[in-house]
Each structure stands twice: as structure tokens, then as C-alpha cells.
């Protein structure tokens, strides 16, 4: 897990820029899908780009930052193959990776301090999926998703 698709809306722009610096210092490659200033943008547009990258490239994970993290998480989880976790603390970050094999982290740039958010991003990137008994649960999540994909294509 050394490639990161990252994005934000205007509410997460400053935090995204800080996380990008951290990614570089930790040796991660990243693609910045925007936004590129504090000008207002719609988070679903950027979240879609982050999620599409993760869903179509097995070597990418994603980090999305909007004001609260909730709207982007909802958008991301509409994309087949994405397992986005909305997290507010280190416990939820670790659980999202250890037990749920989340492939996108969605956080709130207006709800978290920069220090905690940086620690959360680093922890999320460095925490592996435990597999084992959790494997069947993640598989069930993906099977539920596949039922709806099949229904749409009929």
C-alpha cells in the first residue's frame, strides 16, 4: 500500500495539503484529485474521482477530506469495490483497517485538529487487514454489493 488517491472539498483543503506533505515524508506516492484552493466545490465530484481510482487500481487506497467526512463517505460507498470508512478517532481508524479492510479513509477537515488527523492518516495507512475471521465478513459485504450490481445490469 504505497499509492494514495487523495482529495478534498474546500472544507478539507488545508488538511489535505498537510496530509500530502506527510505522505511524501513517509514515502507514499499520491495523486491529488483536488480541490486545489479554498474555493467552494462539491465534495461528491472529488469523492467520485478518489473512489474511481481506488476501485479500478488494486495498488491504490484513498483518503478523502470534506467538512465532516460523512457526505464523502456516503458518496464513496456508492462506488462498487470501495469500502470507505468515516473515522473520527484512532480506534475507528484501526478497526476500519484491521476488521473491515477499508480501502478509503474519509475524514472531516473541520472536525479534526491537524495533529490528530495526521496521526489518523498515518495509522490508517500502516495498519494491515487482519484477515482470518474478518475475511468472511468483508466477503459478505462485497457479496451484498454484487447483488445490487447484478440487479442493475438486468
CSV table of C-alpha atoms in Angstrom, one decimal:
chain,number,residue,atom,x,y,z
A,1,UNK,CA,0.0,0.0,0.0
A,2,UNK,CA,2.3,2.7,-1.2
A,3,UNK,CA,0.0,4.7,-3.6
A,4,UNK,CA,-2.7,7.0,-2.4
A,5,UNK,CA,-5.6,8.8,-4.2
A,6,UNK,CA,-6.3,11.9,-2.2
A,7,UNK,CA,-8.9,14.6,-2.5
A,8,UNK,CA,-10.9,17.2,-0.6
A,9,UNK,CA,-13.5,19.8,-0.9
A,10,UNK,CA,-12.9,23.4,0.3
A,11,UNK,CA,-13.6,22.4,3.9
A,12,UNK,CA,-10.8,19.9,3.8
A,13,UNK,CA,-8.3,21.7,1.6
A,14,UNK,CA,-5.9,22.8,4.3
A,15,UNK,CA,-5.8,19.4,5.9
A,16,UNK,CA,-5.3,17.7,2.5
A,17,UNK,CA,-2.3,19.8,1.9
A,18,UNK,CA,-0.8,18.8,5.3
A,19,UNK,CA,-1.5,15.1,4.6
A,20,UNK,CA,0.2,15.4,1.2
A,21,UNK,CA,3.4,16.6,2.9
A,22,UNK,CA,3.1,13.7,5.4
A,23,UNK,CA,2.6,11.2,2.5
A,24,UNK,CA,5.8,12.4,0.8
A,25,UNK,CA,7.8,12.2,4.1
A,26,UNK,CA,6.5,8.6,4.6
A,27,UNK,CA,7.5,7.6,1.1
A,28,UNK,CA,4.0,7.3,-0.4
A,29,UNK,CA,3.2,8.2,-4.0
A,30,UNK,CA,-0.1,10.1,-4.4
A,31,UNK,CA,-2.5,11.5,-6.9
A,32,UNK,CA,-4.3,14.7,-5.8
A,33,UNK,CA,-7.8,14.8,-7.3
A,34,UNK,CA,-8.5,18.3,-6.0
A,35,UNK,CA,-9.7,20.6,-4.9
A,36,UNK,CA,-6.8,23.0,-5.3
A,37,UNK,CA,-7.9,26.0,-3.3
A,38,UNK,CA,-10.4,27.1,-0.7
A,39,UNK,CA,-12.9,28.0,-3.4
A,40,UNK,CA,-16.2,26.1,-2.9
A,41,UNK,CA,-16.5,22.8,-4.7
A,42,UNK,CA,-19.0,19.9,-4.4
A,43,UNK,CA,-17.5,17.0,-2.4
A,44,UNK,CA,-19.3,14.3,-4.4
A,45,UNK,CA,-17.4,15.3,-7.6
A,46,UNK,CA,-14.0,14.9,-5.9
A,47,UNK,CA,-15.0,11.8,-3.8
A,48,UNK,CA,-16.1,10.1,-7.0
A,49,UNK,CA,-12.6,10.6,-8.6
A,50,UNK,CA,-10.9,9.3,-5.5
A,51,UNK,CA,-13.2,6.3,-5.3
A,52,UNK,CA,-13.0,5.5,-9.0
A,53,UNK,CA,-9.2,5.4,-8.8
A,54,UNK,CA,-9.3,3.0,-5.8
A,55,UNK,CA,-12.0,0.8,-7.4
A,56,UNK,CA,-10.0,0.5,-10.7
A,57,UNK,CA,-6.4,0.2,-9.4
A,58,UNK,CA,-5.6,-2.5,-6.9
A,59,UNK,CA,-2.4,-0.7,-5.8
A,60,UNK,CA,-4.2,2.4,-4.6
A,61,UNK,CA,-6.0,3.3,-1.4
A,62,UNK,CA,-7.8,6.6,-0.9
A,63,UNK,CA,-8.1,9.5,1.6
A,64,UNK,CA,-10.9,11.9,1.2
A,65,UNK,CA,-11.4,15.0,3.4
A,66,UNK,CA,-14.5,17.2,3.4
A,67,UNK,CA,-16.0,19.3,6.2
A,68,UNK,CA,-17.3,16.3,8.3
A,69,UNK,CA,-16.3,13.3,6.2
A,70,UNK,CA,-19.8,12.0,6.2
A,71,UNK,CA,-21.0,13.1,2.7
A,72,UNK,CA,-17.8,11.9,1.0
A,73,UNK,CA,-18.1,8.6,2.8
A,74,UNK,CA,-21.7,8.2,1.6
A,75,UNK,CA,-20.6,9.1,-2.0
A,76,UNK,CA,-17.6,6.8,-1.9
A,77,UNK,CA,-19.7,3.8,-0.7
A,78,UNK,CA,-21.9,4.1,-3.8
A,79,UNK,CA,-18.9,3.0,-5.9
A,80,UNK,CA,-18.6,-0.7,-6.4
A,81,UNK,CA,-15.3,-2.0,-4.9
A,82,UNK,CA,-14.9,0.8,-2.5
A,83,UNK,CA,-15.1,0.2,1.3
A,84,UNK,CA,-14.9,3.7,2.7
A,85,UNK,CA,-14.7,4.3,6.5
A,86,UNK,CA,-15.7,7.6,8.0
A,87,UNK,CA,-13.5,7.9,11.1
A,88,UNK,CA,-13.1,10.4,13.9
A,89,UNK,CA,-10.5,8.8,16.1
A,90,UNK,CA,-7.6,6.3,16.2
A,91,UNK,CA,-9.8,3.5,17.4
A,92,UNK,CA,-12.2,3.8,14.4
A,93,UNK,CA,-9.2,4.1,12.1
A,94,UNK,CA,-7.6,0.9,13.3
A,95,UNK,CA,-10.8,-1.0,13.3
A,96,UNK,CA,-11.6,0.1,9.7
A,97,UNK,CA,-8.4,-1.5,8.5
A,98,UNK,CA,-7.9,-4.4,10.9
A,99,UNK,CA,-11.5,-5.7,10.7
A,100,UNK,CA,-13.1,-4.2,7.7
A,101,UNK,CA,-10.2,-3.9,5.2
A,102,UNK,CA,-11.4,-0.3,4.3
A,103,UNK,CA,-9.7,1.0,1.2
A,104,UNK,CA,-10.7,4.6,1.6
A,105,UNK,CA,-10.5,6.8,4.7
A,106,UNK,CA,-13.0,9.6,4.9
A,107,UNK,CA,-12.4,12.3,7.5
A,108,UNK,CA,-13.7,15.7,8.4
A,109,UNK,CA,-11.3,18.6,7.9
A,110,UNK,CA,-13.5,20.9,10.0
A,111,UNK,CA,-14.0,18.5,12.9
A,112,UNK,CA,-10.4,17.2,13.5
A,113,UNK,CA,-7.3,19.1,14.6
A,114,UNK,CA,-4.4,18.7,12.2
A,115,UNK,CA,-2.2,16.8,14.7
A,116,UNK,CA,-4.9,14.1,15.2
A,117,UNK,CA,-5.8,13.9,11.5
A,118,UNK,CA,-2.1,13.4,10.6
A,119,UNK,CA,-1.8,10.6,13.2
A,120,UNK,CA,-5.0,9.1,11.9
A,121,UNK,CA,-3.9,9.1,8.3
A,122,UNK,CA,-0.5,7.5,9.2
A,123,UNK,CA,-2.1,4.9,11.4
A,124,UNK,CA,-4.7,4.0,8.8
A,125,UNK,CA,-2.0,3.6,6.1
A,126,UNK,CA,0.2,1.5,8.3
A,127,UNK,CA,-2.5,-0.8,9.8
A,128,UNK,CA,-2.9,-4.1,7.9
A,129,UNK,CA,-6.0,-6.1,7.5
A,130,UNK,CA,-6.1,-9.0,10.0
A,131,UNK,CA,-8.0,-11.3,7.7
A,132,UNK,CA,-8.9,-14.6,9.4
A,133,UNK,CA,-12.3,-14.4,11.0
A,134,UNK,CA,-12.8,-11.0,9.5
A,135,UNK,CA,-12.3,-12.2,5.9
A,136,UNK,CA,-15.7,-13.8,5.7
A,137,UNK,CA,-17.4,-10.6,6.9
A,138,UNK,CA,-15.7,-8.5,4.3
A,139,UNK,CA,-16.6,-11.1,1.7
A,140,UNK,CA,-20.2,-10.8,2.8
A,141,UNK,CA,-20.1,-7.0,2.4
A,142,UNK,CA,-18.8,-7.5,-1.1
A,143,UNK,CA,-21.4,-10.2,-1.9
A,144,UNK,CA,-24.2,-7.8,-0.9
A,145,UNK,CA,-22.8,-5.2,-3.2
A,146,UNK,CA,-22.6,-7.6,-6.1
A,147,UNK,CA,-26.3,-8.5,-5.7
A,148,UNK,CA,-27.2,-4.9,-6.5
A,149,UNK,CA,-24.7,-4.6,-9.3
A,150,UNK,CA,-26.3,-7.7,-11.0
A,151,UNK,CA,-29.8,-6.3,-10.5
A,152,UNK,CA,-28.9,-3.1,-12.3
A,153,UNK,CA,-27.5,-4.9,-15.3
A,154,UNK,CA,-30.6,-7.0,-16.0
